[in-house]
mmCIF file of C-alpha atoms in Angstrom:
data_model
loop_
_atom_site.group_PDB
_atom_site.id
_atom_site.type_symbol
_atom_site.label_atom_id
_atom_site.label_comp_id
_atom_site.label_asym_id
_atom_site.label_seq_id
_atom_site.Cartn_x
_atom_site.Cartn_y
_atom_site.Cartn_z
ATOM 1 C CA UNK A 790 147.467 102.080 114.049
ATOM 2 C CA UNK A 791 145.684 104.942 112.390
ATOM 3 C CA UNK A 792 145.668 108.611 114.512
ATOM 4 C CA UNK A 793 142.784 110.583 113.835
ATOM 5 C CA UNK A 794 145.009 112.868 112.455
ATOM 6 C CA UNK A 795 145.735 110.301 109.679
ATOM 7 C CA UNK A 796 142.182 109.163 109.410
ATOM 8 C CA UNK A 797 140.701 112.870 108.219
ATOM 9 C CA UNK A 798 143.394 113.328 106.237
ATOM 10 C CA UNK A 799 142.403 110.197 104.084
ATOM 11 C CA UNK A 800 138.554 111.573 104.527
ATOM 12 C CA UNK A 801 139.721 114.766 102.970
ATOM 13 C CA UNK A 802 141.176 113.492 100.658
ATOM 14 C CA UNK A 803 138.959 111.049 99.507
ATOM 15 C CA UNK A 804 136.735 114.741 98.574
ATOM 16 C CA UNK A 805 139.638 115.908 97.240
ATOM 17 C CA UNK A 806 142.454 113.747 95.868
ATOM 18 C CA UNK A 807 145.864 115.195 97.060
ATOM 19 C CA UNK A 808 148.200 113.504 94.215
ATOM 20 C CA UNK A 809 150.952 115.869 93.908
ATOM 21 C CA UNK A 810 153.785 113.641 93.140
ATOM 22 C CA UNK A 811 152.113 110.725 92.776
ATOM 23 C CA UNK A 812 150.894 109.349 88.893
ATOM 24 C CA UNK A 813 147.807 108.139 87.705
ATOM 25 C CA UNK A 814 148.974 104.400 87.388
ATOM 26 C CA UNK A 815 145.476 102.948 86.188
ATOM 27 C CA UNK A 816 141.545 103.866 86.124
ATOM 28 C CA UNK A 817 138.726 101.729 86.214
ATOM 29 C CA UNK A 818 134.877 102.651 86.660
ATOM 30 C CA UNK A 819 134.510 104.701 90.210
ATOM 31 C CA UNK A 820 138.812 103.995 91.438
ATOM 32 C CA UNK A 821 141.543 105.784 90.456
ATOM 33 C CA UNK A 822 145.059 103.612 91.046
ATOM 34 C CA UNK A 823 147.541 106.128 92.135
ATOM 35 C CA UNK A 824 151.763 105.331 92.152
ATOM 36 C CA UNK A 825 155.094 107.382 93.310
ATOM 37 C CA UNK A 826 158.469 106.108 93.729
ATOM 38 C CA UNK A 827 159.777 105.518 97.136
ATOM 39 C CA UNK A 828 162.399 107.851 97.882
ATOM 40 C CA UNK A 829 166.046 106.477 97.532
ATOM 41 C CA UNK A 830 164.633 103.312 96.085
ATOM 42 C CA UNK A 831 163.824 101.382 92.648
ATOM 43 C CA UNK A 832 160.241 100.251 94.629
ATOM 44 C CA UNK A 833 157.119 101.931 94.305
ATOM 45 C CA UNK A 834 154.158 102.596 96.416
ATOM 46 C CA UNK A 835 150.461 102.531 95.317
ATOM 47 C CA UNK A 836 147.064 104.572 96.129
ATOM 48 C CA UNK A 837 144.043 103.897 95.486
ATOM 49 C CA UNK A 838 140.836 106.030 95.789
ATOM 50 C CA UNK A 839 136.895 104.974 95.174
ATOM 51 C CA UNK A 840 133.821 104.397 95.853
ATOM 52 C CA UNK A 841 131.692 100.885 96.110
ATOM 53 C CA UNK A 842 128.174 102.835 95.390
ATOM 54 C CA UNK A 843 126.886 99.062 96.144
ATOM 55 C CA UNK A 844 128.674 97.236 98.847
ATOM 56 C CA UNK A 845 128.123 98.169 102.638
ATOM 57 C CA UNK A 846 131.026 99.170 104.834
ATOM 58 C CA UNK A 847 130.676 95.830 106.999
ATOM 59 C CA UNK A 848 130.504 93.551 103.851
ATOM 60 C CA UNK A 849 133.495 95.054 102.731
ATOM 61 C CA UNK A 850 135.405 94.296 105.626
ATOM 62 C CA UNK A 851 134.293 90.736 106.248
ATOM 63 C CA UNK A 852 135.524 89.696 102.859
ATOM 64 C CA UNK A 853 139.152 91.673 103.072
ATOM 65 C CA UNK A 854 140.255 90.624 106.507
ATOM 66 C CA UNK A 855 138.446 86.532 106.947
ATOM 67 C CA UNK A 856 141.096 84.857 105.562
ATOM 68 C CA UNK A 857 138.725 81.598 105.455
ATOM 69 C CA UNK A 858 136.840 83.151 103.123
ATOM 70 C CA UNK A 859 139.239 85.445 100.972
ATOM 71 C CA UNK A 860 140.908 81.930 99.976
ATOM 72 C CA UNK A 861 137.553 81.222 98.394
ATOM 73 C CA UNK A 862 137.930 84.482 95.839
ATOM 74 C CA UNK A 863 141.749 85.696 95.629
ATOM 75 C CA UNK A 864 143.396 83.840 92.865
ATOM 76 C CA UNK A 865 146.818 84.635 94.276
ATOM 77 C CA UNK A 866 146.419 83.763 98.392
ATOM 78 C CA UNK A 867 148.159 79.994 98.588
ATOM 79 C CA UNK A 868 147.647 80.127 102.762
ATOM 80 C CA UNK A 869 147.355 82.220 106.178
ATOM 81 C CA UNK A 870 147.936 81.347 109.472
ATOM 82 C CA UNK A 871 147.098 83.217 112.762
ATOM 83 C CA UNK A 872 149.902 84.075 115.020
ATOM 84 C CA UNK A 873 150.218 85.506 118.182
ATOM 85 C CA UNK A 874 149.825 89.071 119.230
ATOM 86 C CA UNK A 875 147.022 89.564 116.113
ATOM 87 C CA UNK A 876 149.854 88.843 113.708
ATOM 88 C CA UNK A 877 149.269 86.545 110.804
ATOM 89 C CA UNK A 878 151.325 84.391 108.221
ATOM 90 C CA UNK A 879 149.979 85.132 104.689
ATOM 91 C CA UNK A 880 151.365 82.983 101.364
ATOM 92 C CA UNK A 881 150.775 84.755 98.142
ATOM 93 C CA UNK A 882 151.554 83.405 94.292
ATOM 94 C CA UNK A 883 153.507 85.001 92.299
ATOM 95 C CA UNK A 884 153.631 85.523 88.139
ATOM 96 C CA UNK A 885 155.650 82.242 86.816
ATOM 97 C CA UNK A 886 158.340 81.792 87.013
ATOM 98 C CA UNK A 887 158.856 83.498 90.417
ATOM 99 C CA UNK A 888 158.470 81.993 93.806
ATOM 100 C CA UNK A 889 155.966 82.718 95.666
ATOM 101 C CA UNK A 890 155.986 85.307 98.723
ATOM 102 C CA UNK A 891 155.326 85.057 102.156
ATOM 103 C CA UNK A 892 154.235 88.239 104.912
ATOM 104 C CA UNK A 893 154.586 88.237 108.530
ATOM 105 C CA UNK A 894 152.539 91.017 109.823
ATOM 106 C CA UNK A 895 150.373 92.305 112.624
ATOM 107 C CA UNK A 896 146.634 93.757 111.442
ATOM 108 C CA UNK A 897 144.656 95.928 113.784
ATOM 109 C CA UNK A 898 141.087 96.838 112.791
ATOM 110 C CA UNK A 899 139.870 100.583 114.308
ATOM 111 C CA UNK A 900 136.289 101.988 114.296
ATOM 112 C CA UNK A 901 135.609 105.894 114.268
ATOM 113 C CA UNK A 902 132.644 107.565 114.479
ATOM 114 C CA UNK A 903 130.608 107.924 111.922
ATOM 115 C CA UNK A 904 131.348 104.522 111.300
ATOM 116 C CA UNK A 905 134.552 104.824 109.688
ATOM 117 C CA UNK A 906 136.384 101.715 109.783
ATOM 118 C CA UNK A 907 140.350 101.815 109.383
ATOM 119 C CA UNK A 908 142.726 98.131 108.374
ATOM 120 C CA UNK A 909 146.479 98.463 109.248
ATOM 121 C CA UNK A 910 148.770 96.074 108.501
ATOM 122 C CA UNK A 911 152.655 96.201 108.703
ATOM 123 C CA UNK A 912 155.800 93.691 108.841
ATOM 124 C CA UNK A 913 157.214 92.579 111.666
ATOM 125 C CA UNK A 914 159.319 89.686 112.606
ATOM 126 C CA UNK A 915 158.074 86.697 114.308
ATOM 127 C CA UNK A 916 160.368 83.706 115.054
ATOM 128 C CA UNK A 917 157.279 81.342 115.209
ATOM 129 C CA UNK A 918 157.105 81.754 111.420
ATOM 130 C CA UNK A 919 160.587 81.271 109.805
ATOM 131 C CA UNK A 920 161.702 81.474 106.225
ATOM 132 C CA UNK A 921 160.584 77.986 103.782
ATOM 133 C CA UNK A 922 162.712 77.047 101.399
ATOM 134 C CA UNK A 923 161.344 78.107 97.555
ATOM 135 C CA UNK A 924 159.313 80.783 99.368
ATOM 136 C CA UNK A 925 160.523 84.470 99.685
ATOM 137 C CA UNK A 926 159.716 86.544 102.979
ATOM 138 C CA UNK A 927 158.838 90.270 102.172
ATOM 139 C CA UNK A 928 160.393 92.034 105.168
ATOM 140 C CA UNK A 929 158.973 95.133 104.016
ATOM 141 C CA UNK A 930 154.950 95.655 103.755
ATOM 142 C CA UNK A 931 152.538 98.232 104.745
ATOM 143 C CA UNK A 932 148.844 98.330 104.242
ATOM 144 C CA UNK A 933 146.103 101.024 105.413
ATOM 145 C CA UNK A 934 142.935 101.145 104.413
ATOM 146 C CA UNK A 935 140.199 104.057 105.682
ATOM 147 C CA UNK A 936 136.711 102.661 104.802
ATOM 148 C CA UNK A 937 134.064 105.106 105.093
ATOM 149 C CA UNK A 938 129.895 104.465 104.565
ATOM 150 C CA UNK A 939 128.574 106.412 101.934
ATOM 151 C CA UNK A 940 125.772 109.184 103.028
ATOM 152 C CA UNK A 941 122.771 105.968 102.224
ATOM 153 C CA UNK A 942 124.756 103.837 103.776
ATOM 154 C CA UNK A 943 124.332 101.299 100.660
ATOM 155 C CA UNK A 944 127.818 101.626 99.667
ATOM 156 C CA UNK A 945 131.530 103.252 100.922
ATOM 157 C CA UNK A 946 134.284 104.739 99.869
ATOM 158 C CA UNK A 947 137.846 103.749 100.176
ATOM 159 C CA UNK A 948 140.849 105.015 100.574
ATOM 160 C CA UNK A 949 144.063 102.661 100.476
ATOM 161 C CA UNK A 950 147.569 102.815 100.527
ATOM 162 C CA UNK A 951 150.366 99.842 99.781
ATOM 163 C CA UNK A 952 153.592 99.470 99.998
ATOM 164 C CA UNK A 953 155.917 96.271 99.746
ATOM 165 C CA UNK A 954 159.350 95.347 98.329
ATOM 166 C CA UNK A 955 159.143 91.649 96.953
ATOM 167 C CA UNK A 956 162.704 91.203 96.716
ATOM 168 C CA UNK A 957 164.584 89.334 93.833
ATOM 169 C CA UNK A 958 165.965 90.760 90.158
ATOM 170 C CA UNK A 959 162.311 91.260 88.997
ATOM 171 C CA UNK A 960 162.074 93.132 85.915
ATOM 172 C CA UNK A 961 159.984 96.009 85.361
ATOM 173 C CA UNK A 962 158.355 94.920 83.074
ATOM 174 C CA UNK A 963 156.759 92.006 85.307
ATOM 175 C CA UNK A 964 156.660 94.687 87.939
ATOM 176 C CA UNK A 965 154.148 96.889 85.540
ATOM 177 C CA UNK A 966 152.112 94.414 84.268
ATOM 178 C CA UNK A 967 151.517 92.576 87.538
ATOM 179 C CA UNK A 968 150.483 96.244 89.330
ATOM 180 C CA UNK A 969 148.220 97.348 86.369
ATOM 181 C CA UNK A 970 146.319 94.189 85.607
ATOM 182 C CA UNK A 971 146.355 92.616 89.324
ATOM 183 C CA UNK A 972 145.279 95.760 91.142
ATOM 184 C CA UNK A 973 141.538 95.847 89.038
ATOM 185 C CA UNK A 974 141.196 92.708 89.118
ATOM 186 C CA UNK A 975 141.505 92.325 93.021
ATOM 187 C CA UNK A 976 139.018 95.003 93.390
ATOM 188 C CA UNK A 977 136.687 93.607 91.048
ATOM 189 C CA UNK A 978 136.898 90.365 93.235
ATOM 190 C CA UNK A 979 136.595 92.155 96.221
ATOM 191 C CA UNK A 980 133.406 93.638 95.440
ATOM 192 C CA UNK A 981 131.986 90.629 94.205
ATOM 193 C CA UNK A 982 132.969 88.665 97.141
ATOM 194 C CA UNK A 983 131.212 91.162 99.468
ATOM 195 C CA UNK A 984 128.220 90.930 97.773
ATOM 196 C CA UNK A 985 128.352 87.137 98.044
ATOM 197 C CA UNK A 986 128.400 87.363 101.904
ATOM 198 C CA UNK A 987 125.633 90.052 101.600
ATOM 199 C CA UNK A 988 123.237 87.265 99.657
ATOM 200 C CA UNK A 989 124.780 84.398 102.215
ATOM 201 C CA UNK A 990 123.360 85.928 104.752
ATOM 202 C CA UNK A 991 119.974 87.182 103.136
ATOM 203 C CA UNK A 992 119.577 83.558 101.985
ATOM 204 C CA UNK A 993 120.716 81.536 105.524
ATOM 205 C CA UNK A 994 120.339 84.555 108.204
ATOM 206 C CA UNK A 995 117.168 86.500 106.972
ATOM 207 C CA UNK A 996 118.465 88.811 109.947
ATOM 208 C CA UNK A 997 119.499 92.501 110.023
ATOM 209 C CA UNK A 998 122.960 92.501 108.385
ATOM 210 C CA UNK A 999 123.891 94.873 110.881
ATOM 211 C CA UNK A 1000 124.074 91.982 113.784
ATOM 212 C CA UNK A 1001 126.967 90.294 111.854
ATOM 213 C CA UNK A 1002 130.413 90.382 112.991
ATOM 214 C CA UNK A 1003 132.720 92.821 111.700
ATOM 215 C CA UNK A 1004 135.137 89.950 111.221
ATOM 216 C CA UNK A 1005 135.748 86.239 111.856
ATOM 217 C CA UNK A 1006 139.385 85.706 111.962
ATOM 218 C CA UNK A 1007 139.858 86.187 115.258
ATOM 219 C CA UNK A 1008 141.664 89.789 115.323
ATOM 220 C CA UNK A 1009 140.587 92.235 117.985
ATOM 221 C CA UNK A 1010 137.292 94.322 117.714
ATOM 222 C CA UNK A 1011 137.464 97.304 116.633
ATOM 223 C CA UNK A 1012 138.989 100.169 119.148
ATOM 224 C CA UNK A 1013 136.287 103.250 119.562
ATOM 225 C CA UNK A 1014 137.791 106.086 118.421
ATOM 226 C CA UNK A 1015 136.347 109.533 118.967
ATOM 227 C CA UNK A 1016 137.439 111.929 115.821
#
């Protein structure tokens, strides 16, 4: 869960990019793909910071956390379940010839004024998902993501952060290649799946986009925030 401490932080610096220490990993038109190492540790951990100029806050949201519909448009999901306790069971592909990874993590969805919309998602350990044979479980993942409507309102801005160790002898390489192309690419989908929901519903709804659900997975709504 985000404190509002965290949340203008990630405003601020979504004005004003704090990257000491970190590298400029990759750039593509309006992100900037940000990477440090994680202290005493091989891993790395990623930032990104952008701006969808064309994509709505609530669009946005709908296609990164309804799993339904993310299977539709991410290339690498396999499967999700929903757990208990708004934890979920999420099976991702990895490059050949690796075995594909599983998560086991909660996700909490927050809403701040101004309509600033915060994802978290972390590992935890649930014994109603267990380990599968020819699957690895990351025991280590962290997501946040601070989502905040441009001054129109047509579009938002984005801050995220990821972190995850996938385990195994994976060569850097691999590692690289995987981050640099995979990371673009996801956003690029991302965007386009929002606007597919955004002409879904101008095509079957024909009602005020702003009556539509923030999400349909079945994780809580949104916890008012005052900030």
């Amino acid at each position: 869960m985000f404190t509002e401490e965290q949340v203008n932080e990630a405003l601020n610096e979504i004005k004003t990019p704090n990257v000491t220490g970190w590298d400029l990993f990759s750039e593509v038109p309006n992100f900037k793909v940000y990477r440090r190492a994680v202290p005493n540790s091989a891993l790395k951990e990623y930032k990104v910071l952008g701006t969808y100029n064309d994509l709505p806050t609530r669009y946005l949201l709908r296609a990164y956390t309804d799993l339904d519909f993310r299977k539709s448009w991410d290339k690498n999901m396999v499967d999700w379940k929903a757990l208990e306790n708004h934890r979920l069971h999420f099976t991702a592909k990895f490059p050949w010839p690796l075995s594909p990874r599983d998560y086991v993590y909660e996700l909490r969805v927050q809403e701040f004024k101004g309509g600033v919309v915060c994802v978290n998602g972390k590992s935890v350990n649930d014994e109603s998902a267990p380990e599968r044979s020819g699957t690895v479980r990351v025991d280590e993942f962290r997501q946040d993501v601070v989502i905040q409507p441009t001054a129109e309102g047509n579009g938002c801005n984005i801050w995220f952060g990821y972190y995850d160790d996938p385990k195994g002898n994976i060569p850097t390489a691999i590692i690289n290649w995987a981050a640099r192309s995979g990371i673009p690419a996801f956003l690029s989908s991302l965007r386009e799946a929002g606007h597919n929901l955004m002409k879904k519903d101008a095509e079957e709804a024909g009602q005020n986009e702003k009556a539509r659900p923030l999400s349909t997975i079945g994780i809580p709504d949104p916890v008012p925030i005052d900030c």
